[in-house]
Coordinates of C-alpha atoms and ligand atoms in Angstrom, one line a residue:
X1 CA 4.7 108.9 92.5
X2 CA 1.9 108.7 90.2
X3 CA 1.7 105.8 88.1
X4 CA 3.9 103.8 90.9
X5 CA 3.3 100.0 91.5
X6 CA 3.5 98.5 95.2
X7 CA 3.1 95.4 97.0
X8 CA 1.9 97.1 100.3
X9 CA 0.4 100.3 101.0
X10 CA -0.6 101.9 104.6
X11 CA -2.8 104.5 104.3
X12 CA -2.4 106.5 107.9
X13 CA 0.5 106.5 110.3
X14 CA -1.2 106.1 114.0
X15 CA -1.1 102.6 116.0
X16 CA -2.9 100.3 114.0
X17 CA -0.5 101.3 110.6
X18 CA 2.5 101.6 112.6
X19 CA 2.6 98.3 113.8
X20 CA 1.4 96.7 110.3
X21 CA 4.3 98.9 108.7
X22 CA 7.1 97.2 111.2
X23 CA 5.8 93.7 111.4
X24 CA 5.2 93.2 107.5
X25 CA 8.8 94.8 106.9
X26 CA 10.5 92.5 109.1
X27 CA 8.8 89.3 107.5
X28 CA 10.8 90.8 104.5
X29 CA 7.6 93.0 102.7
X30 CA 8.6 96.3 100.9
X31 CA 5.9 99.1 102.7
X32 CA 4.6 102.2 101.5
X33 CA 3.0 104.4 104.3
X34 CA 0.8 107.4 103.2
X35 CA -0.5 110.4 106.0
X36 CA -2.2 113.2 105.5
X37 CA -0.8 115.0 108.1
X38 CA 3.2 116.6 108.2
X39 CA 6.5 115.3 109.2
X40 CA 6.9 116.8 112.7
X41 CA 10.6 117.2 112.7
X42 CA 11.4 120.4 111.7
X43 CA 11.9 123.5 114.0
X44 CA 10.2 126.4 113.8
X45 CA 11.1 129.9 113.9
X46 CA 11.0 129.7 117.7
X47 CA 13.3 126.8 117.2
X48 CA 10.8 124.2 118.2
X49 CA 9.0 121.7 116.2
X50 CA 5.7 122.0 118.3
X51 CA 4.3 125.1 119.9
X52 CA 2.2 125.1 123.5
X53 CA -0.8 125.5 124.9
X54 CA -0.7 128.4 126.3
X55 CA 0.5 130.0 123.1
X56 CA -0.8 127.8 120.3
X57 CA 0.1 129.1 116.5
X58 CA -0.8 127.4 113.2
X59 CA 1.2 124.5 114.2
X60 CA -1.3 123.7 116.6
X61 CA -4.8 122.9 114.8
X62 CA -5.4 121.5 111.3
X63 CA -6.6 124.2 108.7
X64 CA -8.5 126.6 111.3
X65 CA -8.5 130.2 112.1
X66 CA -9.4 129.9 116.0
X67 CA -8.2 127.6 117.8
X68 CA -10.9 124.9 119.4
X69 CA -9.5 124.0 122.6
X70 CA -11.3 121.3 124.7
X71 CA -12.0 123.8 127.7
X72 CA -13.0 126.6 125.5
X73 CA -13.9 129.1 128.1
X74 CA -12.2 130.2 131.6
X75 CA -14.3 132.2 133.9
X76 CA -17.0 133.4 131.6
X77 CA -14.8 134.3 128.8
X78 CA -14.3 133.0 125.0
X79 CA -10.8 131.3 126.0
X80 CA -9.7 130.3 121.9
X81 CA -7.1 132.6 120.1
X82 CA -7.1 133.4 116.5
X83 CA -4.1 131.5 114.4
X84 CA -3.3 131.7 110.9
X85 CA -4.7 128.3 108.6
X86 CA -2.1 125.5 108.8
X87 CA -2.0 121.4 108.6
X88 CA -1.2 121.8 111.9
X89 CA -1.0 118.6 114.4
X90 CA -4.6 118.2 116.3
X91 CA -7.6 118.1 114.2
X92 CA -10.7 119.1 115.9
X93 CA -13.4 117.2 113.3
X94 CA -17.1 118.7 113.5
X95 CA -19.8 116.6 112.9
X96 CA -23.5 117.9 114.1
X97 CA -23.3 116.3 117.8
X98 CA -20.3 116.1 118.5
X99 CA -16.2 117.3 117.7
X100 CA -13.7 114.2 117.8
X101 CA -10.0 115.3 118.6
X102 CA -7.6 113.8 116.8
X103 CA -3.8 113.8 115.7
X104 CA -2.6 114.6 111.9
X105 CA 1.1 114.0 110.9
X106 CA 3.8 111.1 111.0
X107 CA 2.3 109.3 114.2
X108 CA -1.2 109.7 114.1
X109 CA -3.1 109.8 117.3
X110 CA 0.7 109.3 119.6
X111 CA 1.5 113.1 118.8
X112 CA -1.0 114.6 120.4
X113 CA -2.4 112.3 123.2
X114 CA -1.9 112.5 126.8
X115 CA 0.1 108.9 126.5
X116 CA -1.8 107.4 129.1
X117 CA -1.0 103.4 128.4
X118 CA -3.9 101.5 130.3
X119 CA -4.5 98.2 129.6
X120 CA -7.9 96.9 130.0
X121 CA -9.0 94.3 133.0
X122 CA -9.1 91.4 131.6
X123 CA -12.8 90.3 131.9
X124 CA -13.3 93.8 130.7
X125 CA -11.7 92.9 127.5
X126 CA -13.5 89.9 127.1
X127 CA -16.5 91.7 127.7
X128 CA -16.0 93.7 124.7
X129 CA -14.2 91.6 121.7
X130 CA -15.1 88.2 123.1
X131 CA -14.4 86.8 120.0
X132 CA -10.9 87.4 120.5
X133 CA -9.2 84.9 122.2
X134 CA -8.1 87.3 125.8
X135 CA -5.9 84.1 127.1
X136 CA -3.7 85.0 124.0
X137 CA -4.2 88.8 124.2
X138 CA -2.9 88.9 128.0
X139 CA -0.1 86.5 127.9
X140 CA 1.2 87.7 124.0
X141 CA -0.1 90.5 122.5
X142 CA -0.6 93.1 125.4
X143 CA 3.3 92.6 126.7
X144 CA 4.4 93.0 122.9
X145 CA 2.5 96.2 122.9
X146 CA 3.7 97.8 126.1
X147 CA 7.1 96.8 125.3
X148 CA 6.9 98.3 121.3
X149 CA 5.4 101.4 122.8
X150 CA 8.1 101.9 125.5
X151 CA 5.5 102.2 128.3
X152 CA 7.0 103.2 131.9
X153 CA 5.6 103.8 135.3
X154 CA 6.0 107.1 137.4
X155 CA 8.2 106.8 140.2
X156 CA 5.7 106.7 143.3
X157 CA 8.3 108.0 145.4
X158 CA 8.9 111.1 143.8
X159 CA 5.5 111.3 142.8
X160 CA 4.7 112.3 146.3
X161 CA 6.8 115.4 147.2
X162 CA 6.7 116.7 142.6
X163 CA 5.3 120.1 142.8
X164 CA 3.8 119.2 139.3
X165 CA 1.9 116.2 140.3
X166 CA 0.0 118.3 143.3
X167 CA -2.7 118.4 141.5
X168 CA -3.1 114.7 141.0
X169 CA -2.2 114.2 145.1
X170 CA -5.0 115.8 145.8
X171 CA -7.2 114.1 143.4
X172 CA -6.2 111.1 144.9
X173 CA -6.9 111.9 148.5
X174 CA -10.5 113.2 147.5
X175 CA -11.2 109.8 145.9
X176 CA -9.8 107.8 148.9
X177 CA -11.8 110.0 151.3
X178 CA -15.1 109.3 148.9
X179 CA -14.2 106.1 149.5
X180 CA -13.5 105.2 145.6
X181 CA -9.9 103.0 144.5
X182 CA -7.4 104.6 142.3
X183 CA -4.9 103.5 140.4
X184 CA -1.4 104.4 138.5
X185 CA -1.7 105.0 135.2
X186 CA 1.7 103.6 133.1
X187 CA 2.1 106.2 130.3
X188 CA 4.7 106.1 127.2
X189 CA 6.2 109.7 128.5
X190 CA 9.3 109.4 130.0
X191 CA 9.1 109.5 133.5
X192 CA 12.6 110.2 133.9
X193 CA 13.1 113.0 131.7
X194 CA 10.2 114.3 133.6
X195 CA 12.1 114.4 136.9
X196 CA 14.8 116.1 135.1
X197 CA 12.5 118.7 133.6
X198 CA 11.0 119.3 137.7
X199 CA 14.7 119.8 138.5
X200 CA 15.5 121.7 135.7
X201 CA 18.4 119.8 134.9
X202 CA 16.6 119.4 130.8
X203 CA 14.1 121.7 128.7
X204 CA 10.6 121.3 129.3
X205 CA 7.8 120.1 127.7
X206 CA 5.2 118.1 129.7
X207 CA 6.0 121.1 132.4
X208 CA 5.6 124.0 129.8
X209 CA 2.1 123.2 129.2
X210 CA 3.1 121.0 126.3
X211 CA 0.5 118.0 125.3
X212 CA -2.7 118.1 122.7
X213 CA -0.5 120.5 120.3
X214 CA 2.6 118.4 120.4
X215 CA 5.8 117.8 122.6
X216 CA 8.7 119.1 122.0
X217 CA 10.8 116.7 124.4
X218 CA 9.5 113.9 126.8
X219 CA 7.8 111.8 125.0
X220 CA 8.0 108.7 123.1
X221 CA 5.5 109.1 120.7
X222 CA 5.3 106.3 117.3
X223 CA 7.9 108.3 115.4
X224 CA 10.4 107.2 118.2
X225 CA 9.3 103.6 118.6
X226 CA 7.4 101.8 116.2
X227 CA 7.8 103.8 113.5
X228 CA 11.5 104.7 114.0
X229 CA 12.3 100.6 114.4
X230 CA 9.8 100.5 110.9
X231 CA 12.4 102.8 108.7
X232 CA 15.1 101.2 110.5
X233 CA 14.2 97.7 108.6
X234 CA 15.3 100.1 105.4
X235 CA 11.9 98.7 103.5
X236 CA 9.1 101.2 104.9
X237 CA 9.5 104.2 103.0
X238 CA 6.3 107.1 104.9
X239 CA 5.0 109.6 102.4
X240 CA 3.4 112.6 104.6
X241 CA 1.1 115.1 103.2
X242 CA -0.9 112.9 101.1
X243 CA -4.3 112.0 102.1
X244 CA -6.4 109.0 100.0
X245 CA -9.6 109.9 98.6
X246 CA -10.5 106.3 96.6
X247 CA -9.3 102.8 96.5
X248 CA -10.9 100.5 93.6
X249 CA -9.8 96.8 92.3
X250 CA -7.5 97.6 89.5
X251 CA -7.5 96.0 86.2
X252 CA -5.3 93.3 86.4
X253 CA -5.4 92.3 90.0
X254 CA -4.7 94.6 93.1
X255 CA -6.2 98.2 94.3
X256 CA -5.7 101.1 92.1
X257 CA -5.7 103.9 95.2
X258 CA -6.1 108.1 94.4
X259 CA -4.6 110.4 96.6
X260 CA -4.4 114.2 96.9
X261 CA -0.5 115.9 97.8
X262 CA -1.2 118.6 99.8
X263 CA 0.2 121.7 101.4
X264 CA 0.6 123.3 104.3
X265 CA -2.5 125.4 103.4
X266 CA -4.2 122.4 102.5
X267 CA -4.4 122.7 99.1
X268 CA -3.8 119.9 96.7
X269 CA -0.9 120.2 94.4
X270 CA -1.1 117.2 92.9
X271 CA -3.1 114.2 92.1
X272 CA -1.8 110.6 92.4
X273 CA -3.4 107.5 91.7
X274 CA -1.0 104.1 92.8
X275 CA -1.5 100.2 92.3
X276 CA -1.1 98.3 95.5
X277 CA -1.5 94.4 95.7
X278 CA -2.2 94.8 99.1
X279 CA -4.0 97.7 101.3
X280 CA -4.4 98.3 105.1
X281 CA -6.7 101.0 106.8
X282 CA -5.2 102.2 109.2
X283 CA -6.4 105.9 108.5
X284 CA -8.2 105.9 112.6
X285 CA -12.2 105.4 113.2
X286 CA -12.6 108.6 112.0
X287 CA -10.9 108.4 108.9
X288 CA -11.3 104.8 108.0
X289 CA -14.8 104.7 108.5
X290 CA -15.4 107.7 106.1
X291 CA -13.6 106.0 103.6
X292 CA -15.0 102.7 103.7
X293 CA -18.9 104.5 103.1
X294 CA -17.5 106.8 100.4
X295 CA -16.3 103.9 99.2
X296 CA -19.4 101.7 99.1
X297 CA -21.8 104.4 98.3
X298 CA -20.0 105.4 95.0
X299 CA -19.4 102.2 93.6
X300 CA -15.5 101.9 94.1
X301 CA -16.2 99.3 96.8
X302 CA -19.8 98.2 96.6
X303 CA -19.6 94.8 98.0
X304 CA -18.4 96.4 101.3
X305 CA -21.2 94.9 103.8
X306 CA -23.7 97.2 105.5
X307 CA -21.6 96.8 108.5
X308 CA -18.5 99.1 107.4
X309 CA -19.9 102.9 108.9
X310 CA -21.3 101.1 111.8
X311 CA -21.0 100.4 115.9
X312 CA -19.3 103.9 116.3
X313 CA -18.9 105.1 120.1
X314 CA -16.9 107.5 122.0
X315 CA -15.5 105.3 124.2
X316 CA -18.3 107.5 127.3
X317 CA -16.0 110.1 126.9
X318 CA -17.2 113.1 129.3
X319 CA -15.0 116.3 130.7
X320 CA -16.0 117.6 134.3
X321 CA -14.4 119.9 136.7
X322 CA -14.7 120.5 140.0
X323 CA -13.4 123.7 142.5
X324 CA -11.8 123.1 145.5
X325 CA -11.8 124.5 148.7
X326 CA -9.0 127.1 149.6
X327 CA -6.7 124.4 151.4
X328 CA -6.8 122.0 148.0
X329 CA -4.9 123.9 145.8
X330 CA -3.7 122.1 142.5
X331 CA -0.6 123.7 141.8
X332 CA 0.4 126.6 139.4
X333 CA 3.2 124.3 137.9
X334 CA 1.3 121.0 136.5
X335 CA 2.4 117.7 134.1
X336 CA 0.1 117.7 131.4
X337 CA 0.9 114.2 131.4
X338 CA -1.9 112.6 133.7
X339 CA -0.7 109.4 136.0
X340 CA -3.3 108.7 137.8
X341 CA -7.4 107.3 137.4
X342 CA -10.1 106.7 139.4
X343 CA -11.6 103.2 139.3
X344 CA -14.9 103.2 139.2
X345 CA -15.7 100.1 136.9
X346 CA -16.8 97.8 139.2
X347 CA -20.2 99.9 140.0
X348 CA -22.6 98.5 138.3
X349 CA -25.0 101.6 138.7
X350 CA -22.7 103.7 136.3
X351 CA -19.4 101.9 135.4
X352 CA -16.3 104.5 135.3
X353 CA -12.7 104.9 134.9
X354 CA -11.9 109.2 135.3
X355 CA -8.0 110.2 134.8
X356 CA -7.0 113.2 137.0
X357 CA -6.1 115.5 134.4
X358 CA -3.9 118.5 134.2
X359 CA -5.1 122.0 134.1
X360 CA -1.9 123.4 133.0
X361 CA -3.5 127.3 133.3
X362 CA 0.4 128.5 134.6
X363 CA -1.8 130.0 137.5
X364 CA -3.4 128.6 140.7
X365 CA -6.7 127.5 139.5
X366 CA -7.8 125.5 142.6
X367 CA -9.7 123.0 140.1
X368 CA -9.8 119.7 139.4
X369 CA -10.2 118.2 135.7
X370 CA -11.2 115.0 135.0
X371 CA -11.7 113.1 131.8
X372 CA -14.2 110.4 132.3
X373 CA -14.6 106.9 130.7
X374 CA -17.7 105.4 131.3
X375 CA -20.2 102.7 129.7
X376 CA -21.9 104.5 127.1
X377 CA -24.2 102.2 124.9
X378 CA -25.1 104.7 122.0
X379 CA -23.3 103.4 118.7
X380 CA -23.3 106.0 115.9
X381 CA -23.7 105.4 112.3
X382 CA -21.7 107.1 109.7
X383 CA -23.3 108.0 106.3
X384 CA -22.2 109.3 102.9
X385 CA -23.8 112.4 102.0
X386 CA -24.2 112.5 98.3
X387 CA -25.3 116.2 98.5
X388 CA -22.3 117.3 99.8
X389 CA -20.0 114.8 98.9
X390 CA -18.5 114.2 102.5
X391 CA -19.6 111.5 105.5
X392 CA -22.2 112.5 108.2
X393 CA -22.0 110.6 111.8
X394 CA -25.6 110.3 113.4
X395 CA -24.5 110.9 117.0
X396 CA -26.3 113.2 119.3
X397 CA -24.7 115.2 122.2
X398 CA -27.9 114.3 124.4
X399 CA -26.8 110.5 123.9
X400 CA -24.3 111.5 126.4
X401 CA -26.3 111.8 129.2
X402 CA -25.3 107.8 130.3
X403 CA -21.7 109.2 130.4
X404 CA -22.4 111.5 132.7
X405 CA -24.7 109.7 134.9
X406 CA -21.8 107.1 135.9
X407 CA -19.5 110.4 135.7
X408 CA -21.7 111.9 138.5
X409 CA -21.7 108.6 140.3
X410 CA -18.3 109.6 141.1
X411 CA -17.6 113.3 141.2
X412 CA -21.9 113.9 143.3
X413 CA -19.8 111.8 146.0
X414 CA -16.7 113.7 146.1
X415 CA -18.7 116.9 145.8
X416 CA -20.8 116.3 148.9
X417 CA -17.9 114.8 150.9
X418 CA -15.6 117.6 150.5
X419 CA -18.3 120.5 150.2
X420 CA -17.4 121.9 146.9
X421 CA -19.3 122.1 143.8
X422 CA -19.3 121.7 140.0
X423 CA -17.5 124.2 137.8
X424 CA -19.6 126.1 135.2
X425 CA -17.2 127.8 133.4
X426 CA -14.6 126.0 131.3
X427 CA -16.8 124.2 128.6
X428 CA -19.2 127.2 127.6
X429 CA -20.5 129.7 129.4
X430 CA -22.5 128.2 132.3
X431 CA -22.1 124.6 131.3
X432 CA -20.6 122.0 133.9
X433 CA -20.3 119.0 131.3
X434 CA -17.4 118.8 128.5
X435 CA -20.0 116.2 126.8
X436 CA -19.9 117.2 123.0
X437 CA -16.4 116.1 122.1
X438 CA -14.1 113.2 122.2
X439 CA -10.5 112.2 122.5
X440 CA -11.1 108.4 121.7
X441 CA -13.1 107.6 118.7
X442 CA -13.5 103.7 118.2
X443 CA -15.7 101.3 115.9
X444 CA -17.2 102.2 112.5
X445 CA -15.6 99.0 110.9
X446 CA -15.8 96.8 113.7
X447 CA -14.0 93.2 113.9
X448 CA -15.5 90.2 113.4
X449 CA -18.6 91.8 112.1
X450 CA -17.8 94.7 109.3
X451 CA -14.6 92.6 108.8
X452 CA -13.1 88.8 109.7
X453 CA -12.2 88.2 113.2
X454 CA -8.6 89.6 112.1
X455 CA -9.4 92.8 110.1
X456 CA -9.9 91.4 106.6
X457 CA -12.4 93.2 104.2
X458 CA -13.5 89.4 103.1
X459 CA -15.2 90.4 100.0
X460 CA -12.1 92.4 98.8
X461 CA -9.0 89.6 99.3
X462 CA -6.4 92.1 99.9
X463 CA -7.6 94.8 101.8
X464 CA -7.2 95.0 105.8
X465 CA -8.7 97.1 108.4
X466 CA -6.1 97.6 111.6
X467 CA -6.7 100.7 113.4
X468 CA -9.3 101.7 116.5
X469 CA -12.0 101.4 113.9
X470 CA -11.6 97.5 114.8
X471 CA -12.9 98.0 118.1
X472 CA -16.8 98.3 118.7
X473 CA -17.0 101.7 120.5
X474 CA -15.2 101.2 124.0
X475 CA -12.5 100.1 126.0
X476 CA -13.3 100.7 129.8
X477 CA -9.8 102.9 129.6
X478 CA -8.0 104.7 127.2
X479 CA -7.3 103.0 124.1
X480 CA -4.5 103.1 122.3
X481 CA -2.5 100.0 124.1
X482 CA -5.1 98.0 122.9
X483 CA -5.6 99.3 119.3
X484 CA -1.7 98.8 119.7
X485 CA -2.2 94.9 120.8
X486 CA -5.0 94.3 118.7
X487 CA -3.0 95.5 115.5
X488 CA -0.4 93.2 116.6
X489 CA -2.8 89.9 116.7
X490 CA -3.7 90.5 113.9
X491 CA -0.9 91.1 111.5
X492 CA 0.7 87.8 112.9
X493 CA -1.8 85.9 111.7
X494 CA -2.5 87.8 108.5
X495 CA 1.5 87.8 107.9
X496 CA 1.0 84.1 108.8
X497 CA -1.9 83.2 106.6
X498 CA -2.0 85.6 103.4
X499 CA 1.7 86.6 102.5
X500 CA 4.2 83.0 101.1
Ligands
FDA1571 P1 -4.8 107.4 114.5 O1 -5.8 108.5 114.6 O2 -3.7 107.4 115.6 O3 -4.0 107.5 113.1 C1 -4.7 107.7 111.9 C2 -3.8 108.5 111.0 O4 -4.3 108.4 109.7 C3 -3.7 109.9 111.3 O5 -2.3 110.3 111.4 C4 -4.4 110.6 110.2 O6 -3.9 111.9 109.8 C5 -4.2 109.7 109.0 N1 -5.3 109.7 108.0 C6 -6.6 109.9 108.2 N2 -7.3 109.9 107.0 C7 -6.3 109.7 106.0 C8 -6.4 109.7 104.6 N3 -7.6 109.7 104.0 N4 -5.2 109.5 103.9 C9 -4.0 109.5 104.6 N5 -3.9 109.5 105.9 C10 -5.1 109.6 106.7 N6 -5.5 107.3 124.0 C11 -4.9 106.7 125.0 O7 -4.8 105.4 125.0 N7 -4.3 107.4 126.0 C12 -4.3 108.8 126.1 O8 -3.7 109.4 127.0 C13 -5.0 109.5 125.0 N8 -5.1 110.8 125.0 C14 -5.6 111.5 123.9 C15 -5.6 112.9 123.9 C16 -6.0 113.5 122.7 C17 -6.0 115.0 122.7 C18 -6.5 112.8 121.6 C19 -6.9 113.4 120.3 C20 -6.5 111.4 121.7 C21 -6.1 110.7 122.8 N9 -6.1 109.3 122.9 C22 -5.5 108.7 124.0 C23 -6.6 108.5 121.8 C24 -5.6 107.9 120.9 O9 -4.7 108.9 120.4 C25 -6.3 107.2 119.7 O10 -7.2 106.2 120.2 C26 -5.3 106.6 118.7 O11 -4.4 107.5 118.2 C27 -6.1 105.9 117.6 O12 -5.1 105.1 116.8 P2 -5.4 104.7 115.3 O13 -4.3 103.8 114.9 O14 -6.8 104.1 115.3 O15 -5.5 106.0 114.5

């Protein structure tokens, strides 16, 4: 409420704040969480929470008319419906080179995302945080991670004969026949309530074309794990539909911190500024980033460093597809969760790691999808805008073009080998590359350089940065375990060293 004091307050609910929330309540700290997005618990008229993709209504994008899907076109035509203006759960975020995808509600990021839980190689991670100690990452932090997220591994035995995964079987025999390693991916979807969805012995979600909108069933996003275990303690109390706007030292000691409540249209309905002795970003890249600048550039903040708005990447993201010949056939019935990647890291021409990804059309499609990580070194800068009030990012779609140089590395080969070619018609009209969006947005506040090497704001004693803005851009896969990890590193030793 307005007016309300607060030892700790979280602002965002994805990885980095859920695992602050549950670690700082179980040393005995009192939590408040605030999200901009909804509380995804309540049905529908259709008597689900979350609708699909193949039928997407205002639940399915924050405050648009059209949806904005990732493939955006199929076979020449404008593939996006019209949908009335909701806070609905994936957020498609324009800036003027690229649109970064990402979730809005109680569970940030977890509600929308493929669940693919890959953690790094370790020289890999080395590579890119190397002032965090991997030794302890490997043998603590990572496990802690995987076992708070509930990550499991697909059955590889049933894996073969699943009419869903067909599409994936066949991505995997074109690799091995280019020659190129693949691997498993772990994922935090249950893998056995996935077999009981093929045998329709249990409703479906990651079979009814069920992912970047929500699912219904399945899936073990934050509100079931982390989160869940957080309200369990009885001392993290998660406000939803209130975004932050400024945080400030407050007379007296502490942050004074301004939100807006909002509803479903958007709209604020209220103005709220709290006292909090104690404040963690954990609002995503995106949204801590633009926070931190507005911050600094209005004065609220002004001895941020330079650094804060700075080292952004897209962790290479690129989208390709390719069309098969008449005998590959993907399968009219696919997962949308993906569980298996290509391993293309250790080429030093073009470094990349491509999941086999779902093209859940409900019809034969004979193509194959791919989302592509690769090592991108473009960093983006994010700037206030005094003009208009809001944060620009710098980044340009042709600073893609290393992404899909180590993408073609990889899909050139399997092209040639199996005779097939590029498809043109799923991310514009005559366009082969998805290269002017993103699905992992990382950096913008990154650790050890914008902050301490665990996250703090030094010249603010108090205020903590914990989400993917931590990590400088890239991961070499996708990144949520190790935001997850990371998160978990650091609150020990900030629970350790800053709370008696
Ligand atoms: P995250 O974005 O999760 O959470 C931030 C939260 O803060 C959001 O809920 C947001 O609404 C809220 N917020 C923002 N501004 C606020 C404000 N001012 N006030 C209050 N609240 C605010 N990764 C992976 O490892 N495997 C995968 O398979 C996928 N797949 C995938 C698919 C799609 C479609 C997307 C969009 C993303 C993925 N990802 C993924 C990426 C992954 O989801 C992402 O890296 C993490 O969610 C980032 O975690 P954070 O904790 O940094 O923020």
């Amino acid at each position: 409420n307005d007016g309300d004091t607060m030892p700790i307050l979280v602002i965002g609910t994805g990885y980095g704040g859920a695992v602050a929330a549950l670690r700082l309540a179980q040393a005995g700290q009192n939590v408040v969480m605030v999200e901009k997005g909804m509380s995804w618990t309540q049905p529908g008229s259709d008597g689900k929470v979350f609708s699909n993709m193949l039928e997407p209504d205002g639940r399915s994008y924050w405050l648009r008319t059209k949806t904005d899907q990732p493939i955006n076109h199929f076979m020449g035509a404008d593939y996006n419906k019209s949908i009335p203006s909701y806070t609905g759960v994936l957020d498609s975020e324009a800036f003027s080179g690229i649109r970064i995808y990402q979730g809005r509600g109680v569970g940030g990021g977890s509600l929308v995302n493929g669940g693919m839980a890959v953690t790094p190689k370790q020289e890999n991670f080395a590579s890119i945080l190397p002032s965090v100690d991997a030794g302890e990452m490997y043998s603590t932090y990572y496990p802690r991670a995987n076992a708070g997220l509930k990550v499991n591994n697909i059955d590889q035995t049933w894996f073969q004969t699943a009419d869903c995964y067909q599409f994936a079987r066949v991505g995997i025999k074109q690799a091995q026949r280019s020659n190129f390693s693949y691997t498993f991916v772990p994922n935090v979807y249950d893998f056995n309530y996935m077999k009981q969805e093929q045998a329709d012995t249990a409703p479906r979600s990651a079979l009814a074309a069920e992912v970047i909108y929500g699912n219904n069933y399945g899936k073990n996003s934050l509100d079931k794990t982390y989160l869940a275990a957080a309200s369990g303690t009885g001392k993290v109390t998660i406000v939803p539909q209130h975004a932050v706007t400024t945080v400030s030292p407050a007379n007296g000691g502490g942050f004074s911190v301004a939100m807006n409540q909002i509803d479903t249209s958007g709209n604020t309905v209220k103005t709220k500024t709290v006292t909090a002795q104690k404040v963690f970003f954990a609002a995503g890249s995106v949204g801590t980033s633009k926070l931190l600048v507005t911050q600094k550039a209005t004065g609220k903040l002004p001895n941020l460093p330079d650094a804060v708005g700075k080292g952004w990447g897209n962790n290479g993201n690129v989208m390709v597809a390719r069309q098969n010949q008449a005998w590959d056939a993907t399968g009219s019935l696919q997962a949308t969760i993906p569980c298996v990647g290509i391993d293309n890291w250790a080429d030093a021409g073009g470094p990349a790691f491509a999941e086999v990804s779902p093209f859940p059309a409900g019809i034969e499609t004979f193509a194959s999808l791919y989302l592509a990580i690769t090592k991108n070194p473009n960093r983006g800068v994010f700037s206030y805008n005094s003009g208009s009030g809001g944060v620009d990012l710098n980044w340009q779609t042709a600073w893609n073009q290393p992404s899909i140089d180590c993408a073609k590395r990889i899909f050139d080969k399997i092209n040639s080998k199996e005779g097939t070619i590029y498809r043109t018609d799923l991310f514009g009209e005559y366009k082969t590359w998805g290269d002017d969006f993103a699905y992992h947005p990382l950096g913008g506040c990154v650790i050890n350089v914008a902050t301490d090497n665990y996250g703090r704001l030094t010249q603010y004693p108090g205020l903590y940065v914990i989400d993917g803005s931590l990590i400088p851009g890239l991961t070499t896969v996708n990144p949520f375990v190790t935001i997850t990890a990371l998160a978990e590193r650091n609150i020990e030793k900030i629970i350790a060293d800053d709370f008696h």
